[in-house]
């Protein structure tokens, strides 16, 4: 166990946007864009990082207390009642004719994240 002193900094808060965008090889990728400060620590510049190639789609949905279905952001009625987030990524293989019907193989990965501070 470790006791932190008063006003200790454990982690610096940072915000990031995640999106699907065109990459340098003619496909699509999952990108993360965040603010990076310059050497003098006075100017923050948005900087994009390509994280995963061949991601063709991303869907984010939210679960609110008392509901059984995940909904998209415009359908969230109370952001304080959101208890879980579900992220779906669709990935496509690099071989354009690997599938049984001569098309690329595509898979959807789903991850559900529970917001611990919102659970009873």
PDB file of N, CA, C and O in Angstrom, residues 36-116:
ATOM      1  N   UNK A  36      -1.108  17.570 -28.535  1.00  0.00           N
ATOM      2  CA  UNK A  36       0.285  17.427 -28.142  1.00  0.00           C
ATOM      3  C   UNK A  36       0.874  18.823 -28.013  1.00  0.00           C
ATOM      4  O   UNK A  36       0.767  19.636 -28.935  1.00  0.00           O
ATOM      5  N   UNK A  37       1.482  19.107 -26.859  1.00  0.00           N
ATOM      6  CA  UNK A  37       2.049  20.442 -26.657  1.00  0.00           C
ATOM      7  C   UNK A  37       3.437  20.537 -27.263  1.00  0.00           C
ATOM      8  O   UNK A  37       4.153  19.551 -27.382  1.00  0.00           O
ATOM      9  N   UNK A  38       3.807  21.756 -27.637  1.00  0.00           N
ATOM     10  CA  UNK A  38       5.128  21.992 -28.229  1.00  0.00           C
ATOM     11  C   UNK A  38       6.207  21.971 -27.143  1.00  0.00           C
ATOM     12  O   UNK A  38       5.921  21.789 -25.962  1.00  0.00           O
ATOM     13  N   UNK A  39       7.456  22.147 -27.559  1.00  0.00           N
ATOM     14  CA  UNK A  39       8.598  22.069 -26.639  1.00  0.00           C
ATOM     15  C   UNK A  39       8.527  23.097 -25.519  1.00  0.00           C
ATOM     16  O   UNK A  39       9.026  22.869 -24.413  1.00  0.00           O
ATOM     17  N   UNK A  40       7.894  24.247 -25.782  1.00  0.00           N
ATOM     18  CA  UNK A  40       7.791  25.279 -24.747  1.00  0.00           C
ATOM     19  C   UNK A  40       6.566  25.079 -23.869  1.00  0.00           C
ATOM     20  O   UNK A  40       6.334  25.843 -22.942  1.00  0.00           O
ATOM     21  N   UNK A  41       5.778  24.053 -24.192  1.00  0.00           N
ATOM     22  CA  UNK A  41       4.578  23.722 -23.422  1.00  0.00           C
ATOM     23  C   UNK A  41       3.553  24.849 -23.423  1.00  0.00           C
ATOM     24  O   UNK A  41       2.820  25.042 -22.463  1.00  0.00           O
ATOM     25  N   UNK A  42       3.506  25.613 -24.533  1.00  0.00           N
ATOM     26  CA  UNK A  42       2.572  26.738 -24.611  1.00  0.00           C
ATOM     27  C   UNK A  42       1.496  26.547 -25.662  1.00  0.00           C
ATOM     28  O   UNK A  42       0.432  27.130 -25.566  1.00  0.00           O
ATOM     29  N   UNK A  43       1.769  25.743 -26.688  1.00  0.00           N
ATOM     30  CA  UNK A  43       0.807  25.556 -27.770  1.00  0.00           C
ATOM     31  C   UNK A  43       0.461  24.083 -27.907  1.00  0.00           C
ATOM     32  O   UNK A  43       1.348  23.235 -27.982  1.00  0.00           O
ATOM     33  N   UNK A  44      -0.828  23.788 -27.938  1.00  0.00           N
ATOM     34  CA  UNK A  44      -1.289  22.409 -28.130  1.00  0.00           C
ATOM     35  C   UNK A  44      -1.738  22.232 -29.574  1.00  0.00           C
ATOM     36  O   UNK A  44      -2.542  23.010 -30.071  1.00  0.00           O
ATOM     37  N   UNK A  45      -1.187  21.244 -30.235  1.00  0.00           N
ATOM     38  CA  UNK A  45      -1.527  20.966 -31.631  1.00  0.00           C
ATOM     39  C   UNK A  45      -2.213  19.619 -31.746  1.00  0.00           C
ATOM     40  O   UNK A  45      -1.739  18.632 -31.168  1.00  0.00           O
ATOM     41  N   UNK A  46      -3.312  19.548 -32.503  1.00  0.00           N
ATOM     42  CA  UNK A  46      -3.947  18.240 -32.706  1.00  0.00           C
ATOM     43  C   UNK A  46      -3.025  17.340 -33.531  1.00  0.00           C
ATOM     44  O   UNK A  46      -2.510  17.754 -34.560  1.00  0.00           O
ATOM     45  N   UNK A  47      -2.803  16.120 -33.027  1.00  0.00           N
ATOM     46  CA  UNK A  47      -1.915  15.180 -33.686  1.00  0.00           C
ATOM     47  C   UNK A  47      -2.623  13.842 -33.833  1.00  0.00           C
ATOM     48  O   UNK A  47      -3.057  13.258 -32.830  1.00  0.00           O
ATOM     49  N   UNK A  48      -2.720  13.360 -35.066  1.00  0.00           N
ATOM     50  CA  UNK A  48      -3.393  12.081 -35.339  1.00  0.00           C
ATOM     51  C   UNK A  48      -2.380  10.949 -35.349  1.00  0.00           C
ATOM     52  O   UNK A  48      -1.253  11.110 -35.816  1.00  0.00           O
ATOM     53  N   UNK A  49      -2.786   9.796 -34.815  1.00  0.00           N
ATOM     54  CA  UNK A  49      -1.970   8.592 -34.830  1.00  0.00           C
ATOM     55  C   UNK A  49      -2.776   7.468 -35.458  1.00  0.00           C
ATOM     56  O   UNK A  49      -3.897   7.199 -35.026  1.00  0.00           O
ATOM     57  N   UNK A  50      -2.208   6.816 -36.453  1.00  0.00           N
ATOM     58  CA  UNK A  50      -2.850   5.635 -37.029  1.00  0.00           C
ATOM     59  C   UNK A  50      -2.573   4.467 -36.101  1.00  0.00           C
ATOM     60  O   UNK A  50      -1.429   4.165 -35.785  1.00  0.00           O
ATOM     61  N   UNK A  51      -3.627   3.788 -35.637  1.00  0.00           N
ATOM     62  CA  UNK A  51      -3.461   2.708 -34.670  1.00  0.00           C
ATOM     63  C   UNK A  51      -3.625   1.325 -35.287  1.00  0.00           C
ATOM     64  O   UNK A  51      -2.810   0.441 -35.034  1.00  0.00           O
ATOM     65  N   UNK A  52      -4.693   1.107 -36.062  1.00  0.00           N
ATOM     66  CA  UNK A  52      -4.967  -0.218 -36.622  1.00  0.00           C
ATOM     67  C   UNK A  52      -5.426  -0.057 -38.061  1.00  0.00           C
ATOM     68  O   UNK A  52      -6.404   0.644 -38.332  1.00  0.00           O
ATOM     69  N   UNK A  53      -4.732  -0.719 -38.980  1.00  0.00           N
ATOM     70  CA  UNK A  53      -5.132  -0.664 -40.390  1.00  0.00           C
ATOM     71  C   UNK A  53      -6.277  -1.626 -40.675  1.00  0.00           C
ATOM     72  O   UNK A  53      -6.506  -2.582 -39.951  1.00  0.00           O
ATOM     73  N   UNK A  54      -6.969  -1.357 -41.770  1.00  0.00           N
ATOM     74  CA  UNK A  54      -8.056  -2.200 -42.280  1.00  0.00           C
ATOM     75  C   UNK A  54      -9.272  -2.248 -41.366  1.00  0.00           C
ATOM     76  O   UNK A  54     -10.021  -3.207 -41.380  1.00  0.00           O
ATOM     77  N   UNK A  55      -9.475  -1.207 -40.557  1.00  0.00           N
ATOM     78  CA  UNK A  55     -10.711  -1.056 -39.794  1.00  0.00           C
ATOM     79  C   UNK A  55     -11.653  -0.255 -40.681  1.00  0.00           C
ATOM     80  O   UNK A  55     -11.328   0.845 -41.113  1.00  0.00           O
ATOM     81  N   UNK A  56     -12.808  -0.828 -40.984  1.00  0.00           N
ATOM     82  CA  UNK A  56     -13.715  -0.186 -41.943  1.00  0.00           C
ATOM     83  C   UNK A  56     -14.906   0.499 -41.286  1.00  0.00           C
ATOM     84  O   UNK A  56     -15.569   1.319 -41.919  1.00  0.00           O
ATOM     85  N   UNK A  57     -15.196   0.165 -40.009  1.00  0.00           N
ATOM     86  CA  UNK A  57     -16.348   0.781 -39.347  1.00  0.00           C
ATOM     87  C   UNK A  57     -16.165   0.723 -37.837  1.00  0.00           C
ATOM     88  O   UNK A  57     -15.511  -0.188 -37.312  1.00  0.00           O
ATOM     89  N   UNK A  58     -16.756   1.702 -37.151  1.00  0.00           N
ATOM     90  CA  UNK A  58     -16.756   1.734 -35.689  1.00  0.00           C
ATOM     91  C   UNK A  58     -18.130   2.229 -35.235  1.00  0.00           C
ATOM     92  O   UNK A  58     -18.640   3.225 -35.750  1.00  0.00           O
ATOM     93  N   UNK A  59     -18.706   1.517 -34.271  1.00  0.00           N
ATOM     94  CA  UNK A  59     -19.980   1.914 -33.692  1.00  0.00           C
ATOM     95  C   UNK A  59     -19.823   1.955 -32.173  1.00  0.00           C
ATOM     96  O   UNK A  59     -19.284   1.018 -31.590  1.00  0.00           O
ATOM     97  N   UNK A  60     -20.282   3.034 -31.564  1.00  0.00           N
ATOM     98  CA  UNK A  60     -20.238   3.167 -30.108  1.00  0.00           C
ATOM     99  C   UNK A  60     -21.670   3.344 -29.615  1.00  0.00           C
ATOM    100  O   UNK A  60     -22.393   4.225 -30.092  1.00  0.00           O
ATOM    101  N   UNK A  61     -22.068   2.484 -28.669  1.00  0.00           N
ATOM    102  CA  UNK A  61     -23.412   2.570 -28.095  1.00  0.00           C
ATOM    103  C   UNK A  61     -23.301   2.577 -26.569  1.00  0.00           C
ATOM    104  O   UNK A  61     -22.277   2.207 -26.006  1.00  0.00           O
ATOM    105  N   UNK A  62     -24.393   3.000 -25.908  1.00  0.00           N
ATOM    106  CA  UNK A  62     -24.371   3.247 -24.472  1.00  0.00           C
ATOM    107  C   UNK A  62     -25.558   2.572 -23.801  1.00  0.00           C
ATOM    108  O   UNK A  62     -26.656   2.527 -24.349  1.00  0.00           O
ATOM    109  N   UNK A  63     -25.317   2.070 -22.564  1.00  0.00           N
ATOM    110  CA  UNK A  63     -26.375   1.464 -21.765  1.00  0.00           C
ATOM    111  C   UNK A  63     -26.661   2.365 -20.575  1.00  0.00           C
ATOM    112  O   UNK A  63     -25.753   2.767 -19.852  1.00  0.00           O
ATOM    113  N   UNK A  64     -27.954   2.668 -20.377  1.00  0.00           N
ATOM    114  CA  UNK A  64     -28.365   3.506 -19.256  1.00  0.00           C
ATOM    115  C   UNK A  64     -29.026   2.652 -18.175  1.00  0.00           C
ATOM    116  O   UNK A  64     -29.637   1.622 -18.482  1.00  0.00           O
ATOM    117  N   UNK A  65     -28.901   3.085 -16.938  1.00  0.00           N
ATOM    118  CA  UNK A  65     -29.525   2.382 -15.812  1.00  0.00           C
ATOM    119  C   UNK A  65     -31.012   2.141 -16.102  1.00  0.00           C
ATOM    120  O   UNK A  65     -31.712   3.046 -16.538  1.00  0.00           O
ATOM    121  N   UNK A  66     -31.453   0.925 -15.842  1.00  0.00           N
ATOM    122  CA  UNK A  66     -32.858   0.582 -16.028  1.00  0.00           C
ATOM    123  C   UNK A  66     -33.218   0.128 -17.435  1.00  0.00           C
ATOM    124  O   UNK A  66     -34.321  -0.338 -17.670  1.00  0.00           O
ATOM    125  N   UNK A  67     -32.313   0.272 -18.387  1.00  0.00           N
ATOM    126  CA  UNK A  67     -32.585  -0.160 -19.762  1.00  0.00           C
ATOM    127  C   UNK A  67     -31.890  -1.485 -20.043  1.00  0.00           C
ATOM    128  O   UNK A  67     -30.913  -1.843 -19.384  1.00  0.00           O
ATOM    129  N   UNK A  68     -32.369  -2.191 -21.047  1.00  0.00           N
ATOM    130  CA  UNK A  68     -31.760  -3.465 -21.425  1.00  0.00           C
ATOM    131  C   UNK A  68     -31.080  -3.399 -22.785  1.00  0.00           C
ATOM    132  O   UNK A  68     -30.390  -4.330 -23.166  1.00  0.00           O
ATOM    133  N   UNK A  69     -31.277  -2.302 -23.506  1.00  0.00           N
ATOM    134  CA  UNK A  69     -30.682  -2.162 -24.832  1.00  0.00           C
ATOM    135  C   UNK A  69     -29.681  -1.019 -24.867  1.00  0.00           C
ATOM    136  O   UNK A  69     -29.901   0.037 -24.258  1.00  0.00           O
ATOM    137  N   UNK A  70     -28.599  -1.231 -25.601  1.00  0.00           N
ATOM    138  CA  UNK A  70     -27.633  -0.172 -25.847  1.00  0.00           C
ATOM    139  C   UNK A  70     -28.202   0.764 -26.908  1.00  0.00           C
ATOM    140  O   UNK A  70     -28.877   0.315 -27.833  1.00  0.00           O
ATOM    141  N   UNK A  71     -27.922   2.069 -26.777  1.00  0.00           N
ATOM    142  CA  UNK A  71     -28.436   3.059 -27.730  1.00  0.00           C
ATOM    143  C   UNK A  71     -27.287   3.938 -28.214  1.00  0.00           C
ATOM    144  O   UNK A  71     -26.255   4.061 -27.556  1.00  0.00           O
ATOM    145  N   UNK A  72     -27.479   4.588 -29.348  1.00  0.00           N
ATOM    146  CA  UNK A  72     -26.481   5.518 -29.880  1.00  0.00           C
ATOM    147  C   UNK A  72     -26.543   6.838 -29.100  1.00  0.00           C
ATOM    148  O   UNK A  72     -27.524   7.115 -28.400  1.00  0.00           O
ATOM    149  N   UNK A  73     -25.513   7.655 -29.243  1.00  0.00           N
ATOM    150  CA  UNK A  73     -25.398   8.905 -28.472  1.00  0.00           C
ATOM    151  C   UNK A  73     -26.632   9.814 -28.576  1.00  0.00           C
ATOM    152  O   UNK A  73     -27.069  10.368 -27.559  1.00  0.00           O
ATOM    153  N   UNK A  74     -27.215  10.012 -29.784  1.00  0.00           N
ATOM    154  CA  UNK A  74     -28.383  10.905 -29.835  1.00  0.00           C
ATOM    155  C   UNK A  74     -29.580  10.393 -29.029  1.00  0.00           C
ATOM    156  O   UNK A  74     -30.469  11.170 -28.683  1.00  0.00           O
ATOM    157  N   UNK A  75     -29.593   9.088 -28.702  1.00  0.00           N
ATOM    158  CA  UNK A  75     -30.722   8.509 -27.968  1.00  0.00           C
ATOM    159  C   UNK A  75     -30.462   8.371 -26.474  1.00  0.00           C
ATOM    160  O   UNK A  75     -31.305   7.849 -25.750  1.00  0.00           O
ATOM    161  N   UNK A  76     -29.316   8.826 -25.991  1.00  0.00           N
ATOM    162  CA  UNK A  76     -29.052   8.820 -24.552  1.00  0.00           C
ATOM    163  C   UNK A  76     -29.851   9.964 -23.934  1.00  0.00           C
ATOM    164  O   UNK A  76     -29.717  11.115 -24.328  1.00  0.00           O
ATOM    165  N   UNK A  77     -30.686   9.623 -22.960  1.00  0.00           N
ATOM    166  CA  UNK A  77     -31.539  10.639 -22.341  1.00  0.00           C
ATOM    167  C   UNK A  77     -30.921  11.217 -21.075  1.00  0.00           C
ATOM    168  O   UNK A  77     -31.304  12.297 -20.638  1.00  0.00           O
ATOM    169  N   UNK A  78     -29.979  10.494 -20.460  1.00  0.00           N
ATOM    170  CA  UNK A  78     -29.346  10.973 -19.230  1.00  0.00           C
ATOM    171  C   UNK A  78     -27.916  10.428 -19.193  1.00  0.00           C
ATOM    172  O   UNK A  78     -27.702   9.271 -18.854  1.00  0.00           O
ATOM    173  N   UNK A  79     -26.926  11.269 -19.530  1.00  0.00           N
ATOM    174  CA  UNK A  79     -25.534  10.815 -19.564  1.00  0.00           C
ATOM    175  C   UNK A  79     -25.055  10.385 -18.191  1.00  0.00           C
ATOM    176  O   UNK A  79     -24.179   9.518 -18.071  1.00  0.00           O
ATOM    177  N   UNK A  80     -25.619  10.924 -17.122  1.00  0.00           N
ATOM    178  CA  UNK A  80     -25.253  10.513 -15.770  1.00  0.00           C
ATOM    179  C   UNK A  80     -25.727   9.117 -15.423  1.00  0.00           C
ATOM    180  O   UNK A  80     -25.265   8.524 -14.453  1.00  0.00           O
ATOM    181  N   UNK A  81     -26.654   8.574 -16.212  1.00  0.00           N
ATOM    182  CA  UNK A  81     -27.181   7.228 -15.970  1.00  0.00           C
ATOM    183  C   UNK A  81     -26.519   6.173 -16.850  1.00  0.00           C
ATOM    184  O   UNK A  81     -26.898   5.005 -16.806  1.00  0.00           O
ATOM    185  N   UNK A  82     -25.520   6.552 -17.646  1.00  0.00           N
ATOM    186  CA  UNK A  82     -24.833   5.579 -18.500  1.00  0.00           C
ATOM    187  C   UNK A  82     -23.941   4.712 -17.619  1.00  0.00           C
ATOM    188  O   UNK A  82     -23.116   5.213 -16.856  1.00  0.00           O
ATOM    189  N   UNK A  83     -24.116   3.389 -17.711  1.00  0.00           N
ATOM    190  CA  UNK A  83     -23.343   2.449 -16.890  1.00  0.00           C
ATOM    191  C   UNK A  83     -22.378   1.597 -17.703  1.00  0.00           C
ATOM    192  O   UNK A  83     -21.500   0.956 -17.129  1.00  0.00           O
ATOM    193  N   UNK A  84     -22.539   1.576 -19.025  1.00  0.00           N
ATOM    194  CA  UNK A  84     -21.658   0.768 -19.863  1.00  0.00           C
ATOM    195  C   UNK A  84     -21.584   1.355 -21.268  1.00  0.00           C
ATOM    196  O   UNK A  84     -22.492   2.050 -21.718  1.00  0.00           O
ATOM    197  N   UNK A  85     -20.476   1.063 -21.921  1.00  0.00           N
ATOM    198  CA  UNK A  85     -20.253   1.500 -23.293  1.00  0.00           C
ATOM    199  C   UNK A  85     -19.885   0.267 -24.114  1.00  0.00           C
ATOM    200  O   UNK A  85     -19.132  -0.588 -23.652  1.00  0.00           O
ATOM    201  N   UNK A  86     -20.435   0.175 -25.306  1.00  0.00           N
ATOM    202  CA  UNK A  86     -20.111  -0.946 -26.193  1.00  0.00           C
ATOM    203  C   UNK A  86     -19.479  -0.395 -27.472  1.00  0.00           C
ATOM    204  O   UNK A  86     -20.029   0.510 -28.104  1.00  0.00           O
ATOM    205  N   UNK A  87     -18.309  -0.917 -27.816  1.00  0.00           N
ATOM    206  CA  UNK A  87     -17.583  -0.484 -29.011  1.00  0.00           C
ATOM    207  C   UNK A  87     -17.509  -1.660 -29.973  1.00  0.00           C
ATOM    208  O   UNK A  87     -17.079  -2.748 -29.589  1.00  0.00           O
ATOM    209  N   UNK A  88     -17.928  -1.431 -31.216  1.00  0.00           N
ATOM    210  CA  UNK A  88     -17.839  -2.443 -32.267  1.00  0.00           C
ATOM    211  C   UNK A  88     -16.919  -1.938 -33.361  1.00  0.00           C
ATOM    212  O   UNK A  88     -17.099  -0.828 -33.869  1.00  0.00           O
ATOM    213  N   UNK A  89     -15.921  -2.749 -33.710  1.00  0.00           N
ATOM    214  CA  UNK A  89     -15.019  -2.443 -34.818  1.00  0.00           C
ATOM    215  C   UNK A  89     -15.182  -3.515 -35.881  1.00  0.00           C
ATOM    216  O   UNK A  89     -15.212  -4.704 -35.565  1.00  0.00           O
ATOM    217  N   UNK A  90     -15.291  -3.092 -37.130  1.00  0.00           N
ATOM    218  CA  UNK A  90     -15.331  -4.031 -38.249  1.00  0.00           C
ATOM    219  C   UNK A  90     -13.990  -3.968 -38.944  1.00  0.00           C
ATOM    220  O   UNK A  90     -13.535  -2.896 -39.348  1.00  0.00           O
ATOM    221  N   UNK A  91     -13.350  -5.130 -39.072  1.00  0.00           N
ATOM    222  CA  UNK A  91     -12.041  -5.237 -39.708  1.00  0.00           C
ATOM    223  C   UNK A  91     -12.159  -6.043 -40.984  1.00  0.00           C
ATOM    224  O   UNK A  91     -12.975  -6.959 -41.075  1.00  0.00           O
ATOM    225  N   UNK A  92     -11.329  -5.726 -41.958  1.00  0.00           N
ATOM    226  CA  UNK A  92     -11.352  -6.413 -43.245  1.00  0.00           C
ATOM    227  C   UNK A  92      -9.945  -6.925 -43.554  1.00  0.00           C
ATOM    228  O   UNK A  92      -8.963  -6.209 -43.367  1.00  0.00           O
ATOM    229  N   UNK A  93      -9.867  -8.161 -44.039  1.00  0.00           N
ATOM    230  CA  UNK A  93      -8.584  -8.748 -44.398  1.00  0.00           C
ATOM    231  C   UNK A  93      -7.940  -8.027 -45.572  1.00  0.00           C
ATOM    232  O   UNK A  93      -8.603  -7.341 -46.350  1.00  0.00           O
ATOM    233  N   UNK A  94      -6.626  -8.196 -45.704  1.00  0.00           N
ATOM    234  CA  UNK A  94      -5.898  -7.509 -46.771  1.00  0.00           C
ATOM    235  C   UNK A  94      -6.050  -8.202 -48.123  1.00  0.00           C
ATOM    236  O   UNK A  94      -5.931  -7.559 -49.152  1.00  0.00           O
ATOM    237  N   UNK A  95      -6.318  -9.485 -48.124  1.00  0.00           N
ATOM    238  CA  UNK A  95      -6.496 -10.202 -49.394  1.00  0.00           C
ATOM    239  C   UNK A  95      -7.903  -9.933 -49.928  1.00  0.00           C
ATOM    240  O   UNK A  95      -8.901 -10.199 -49.246  1.00  0.00           O
ATOM    241  N   UNK A  96      -7.978  -9.398 -51.133  1.00  0.00           N
ATOM    242  CA  UNK A  96      -9.264  -8.984 -51.690  1.00  0.00           C
ATOM    243  C   UNK A  96     -10.129 -10.150 -52.179  1.00  0.00           C
ATOM    244  O   UNK A  96     -11.280  -9.965 -52.526  1.00  0.00           O
ATOM    245  N   UNK A  97      -9.589 -11.375 -52.196  1.00  0.00           N
ATOM    246  CA  UNK A  97     -10.403 -12.507 -52.666  1.00  0.00           C
ATOM    247  C   UNK A  97     -10.235 -13.731 -51.764  1.00  0.00           C
ATOM    248  O   UNK A  97     -10.302 -14.857 -52.234  1.00  0.00           O
ATOM    249  N   UNK A  98     -10.026 -13.539 -50.474  1.00  0.00           N
ATOM    250  CA  UNK A  98      -9.802 -14.640 -49.536  1.00  0.00           C
ATOM    251  C   UNK A  98     -11.090 -15.329 -49.106  1.00  0.00           C
ATOM    252  O   UNK A  98     -11.066 -16.477 -48.678  1.00  0.00           O
ATOM    253  N   UNK A  99     -12.215 -14.654 -49.222  1.00  0.00           N
ATOM    254  CA  UNK A  99     -13.485 -15.238 -48.801  1.00  0.00           C
ATOM    255  C   UNK A  99     -13.991 -16.277 -49.789  1.00  0.00           C
ATOM    256  O   UNK A  99     -13.536 -16.365 -50.933  1.00  0.00           O
ATOM    257  N   UNK A 100     -14.954 -17.060 -49.355  1.00  0.00           N
ATOM    258  CA  UNK A 100     -15.497 -18.120 -50.210  1.00  0.00           C
ATOM    259  C   UNK A 100     -16.204 -17.559 -51.441  1.00  0.00           C
ATOM    260  O   UNK A 100     -16.287 -18.236 -52.456  1.00  0.00           O
ATOM    261  N   UNK A 101     -16.683 -16.351 -51.391  1.00  0.00           N
ATOM    262  CA  UNK A 101     -17.368 -15.752 -52.535  1.00  0.00           C
ATOM    263  C   UNK A 101     -16.458 -14.792 -53.306  1.00  0.00           C
ATOM    264  O   UNK A 101     -16.934 -13.948 -54.056  1.00  0.00           O
ATOM    265  N   UNK A 102     -15.135 -14.893 -53.085  1.00  0.00           N
ATOM    266  CA  UNK A 102     -14.190 -14.040 -53.804  1.00  0.00           C
ATOM    267  C   UNK A 102     -14.105 -12.617 -53.289  1.00  0.00           C
ATOM    268  O   UNK A 102     -13.615 -11.730 -53.973  1.00  0.00           O
ATOM    269  N   UNK A 103     -14.562 -12.381 -52.070  1.00  0.00           N
ATOM    270  CA  UNK A 103     -14.494 -11.040 -51.485  1.00  0.00           C
ATOM    271  C   UNK A 103     -13.605 -11.091 -50.240  1.00  0.00           C
ATOM    272  O   UNK A 103     -13.280 -12.171 -49.745  1.00  0.00           O
ATOM    273  N   UNK A 104     -13.186  -9.938 -49.713  1.00  0.00           N
ATOM    274  CA  UNK A 104     -12.338  -9.935 -48.515  1.00  0.00           C
ATOM    275  C   UNK A 104     -13.074 -10.503 -47.301  1.00  0.00           C
ATOM    276  O   UNK A 104     -14.295 -10.396 -47.195  1.00  0.00           O
ATOM    277  N   UNK A 105     -12.327 -11.111 -46.402  1.00  0.00           N
ATOM    278  CA  UNK A 105     -12.903 -11.601 -45.151  1.00  0.00           C
ATOM    279  C   UNK A 105     -13.077 -10.411 -44.212  1.00  0.00           C
ATOM    280  O   UNK A 105     -12.184  -9.580 -44.075  1.00  0.00           O
ATOM    281  N   UNK A 106     -14.247 -10.350 -43.585  1.00  0.00           N
ATOM    282  CA  UNK A 106     -14.564  -9.248 -42.682  1.00  0.00           C
ATOM    283  C   UNK A 106     -15.024  -9.825 -41.344  1.00  0.00           C
ATOM    284  O   UNK A 106     -15.757 -10.818 -41.315  1.00  0.00           O
ATOM    285  N   UNK A 107     -14.581  -9.219 -40.258  1.00  0.00           N
ATOM    286  CA  UNK A 107     -14.977  -9.649 -38.919  1.00  0.00           C
ATOM    287  C   UNK A 107     -15.354  -8.430 -38.086  1.00  0.00           C
ATOM    288  O   UNK A 107     -14.756  -7.372 -38.217  1.00  0.00           O
ATOM    289  N   UNK A 108     -16.331  -8.605 -37.207  1.00  0.00           N
ATOM    290  CA  UNK A 108     -16.735  -7.548 -36.290  1.00  0.00           C
ATOM    291  C   UNK A 108     -16.357  -7.965 -34.878  1.00  0.00           C
ATOM    292  O   UNK A 108     -16.718  -9.052 -34.426  1.00  0.00           O
ATOM    293  N   UNK A 109     -15.617  -7.092 -34.199  1.00  0.00           N
ATOM    294  CA  UNK A 109     -15.218  -7.320 -32.809  1.00  0.00           C
ATOM    295  C   UNK A 109     -16.028  -6.392 -31.919  1.00  0.00           C
ATOM    296  O   UNK A 109     -16.163  -5.202 -32.205  1.00  0.00           O
ATOM    297  N   UNK A 110     -16.562  -6.942 -30.834  1.00  0.00           N
ATOM    298  CA  UNK A 110     -17.375  -6.159 -29.908  1.00  0.00           C
ATOM    299  C   UNK A 110     -16.769  -6.228 -28.521  1.00  0.00           C
ATOM    300  O   UNK A 110     -16.430  -7.315 -28.043  1.00  0.00           O
ATOM    301  N   UNK A 111     -16.638  -5.075 -27.877  1.00  0.00           N
ATOM    302  CA  UNK A 111     -16.136  -5.013 -26.512  1.00  0.00           C
ATOM    303  C   UNK A 111     -17.110  -4.175 -25.688  1.00  0.00           C
ATOM    304  O   UNK A 111     -17.509  -3.090 -26.107  1.00  0.00           O
ATOM    305  N   UNK A 112     -17.490  -4.689 -24.532  1.00  0.00           N
ATOM    306  CA  UNK A 112     -18.388  -3.969 -23.638  1.00  0.00           C
ATOM    307  C   UNK A 112     -17.607  -3.548 -22.409  1.00  0.00           C
ATOM    308  O   UNK A 112     -16.968  -4.376 -21.756  1.00  0.00           O
ATOM    309  N   UNK A 113     -17.641  -2.263 -22.109  1.00  0.00           N
ATOM    310  CA  UNK A 113     -16.883  -1.687 -21.000  1.00  0.00           C
ATOM    311  C   UNK A 113     -17.859  -1.176 -19.952  1.00  0.00           C
ATOM    312  O   UNK A 113     -18.727  -0.347 -20.249  1.00  0.00           O
ATOM    313  N   UNK A 114     -17.720  -1.654 -18.735  1.00  0.00           N
ATOM    314  CA  UNK A 114     -18.559  -1.207 -17.633  1.00  0.00           C
ATOM    315  C   UNK A 114     -17.892  -0.030 -16.942  1.00  0.00           C
ATOM    316  O   UNK A 114     -16.690  -0.058 -16.690  1.00  0.00           O
ATOM    317  N   UNK A 115     -18.657   0.997 -16.638  1.00  0.00           N
ATOM    318  CA  UNK A 115     -18.145   2.160 -15.920  1.00  0.00           C
ATOM    319  C   UNK A 115     -18.252   1.869 -14.421  1.00  0.00           C
ATOM    320  O   UNK A 115     -19.342   1.948 -13.837  1.00  0.00           O
ATOM    321  N   UNK A 116     -17.134   1.504 -13.816  1.00  0.00           N
ATOM    322  CA  UNK A 116     -17.128   1.029 -12.424  1.00  0.00           C
ATOM    323  C   UNK A 116     -17.726   2.025 -11.441  1.00  0.00           C
ATOM    324  O   UNK A 116     -18.400   1.622 -10.489  1.00  0.00           O
TER     325      UNK A 116
END
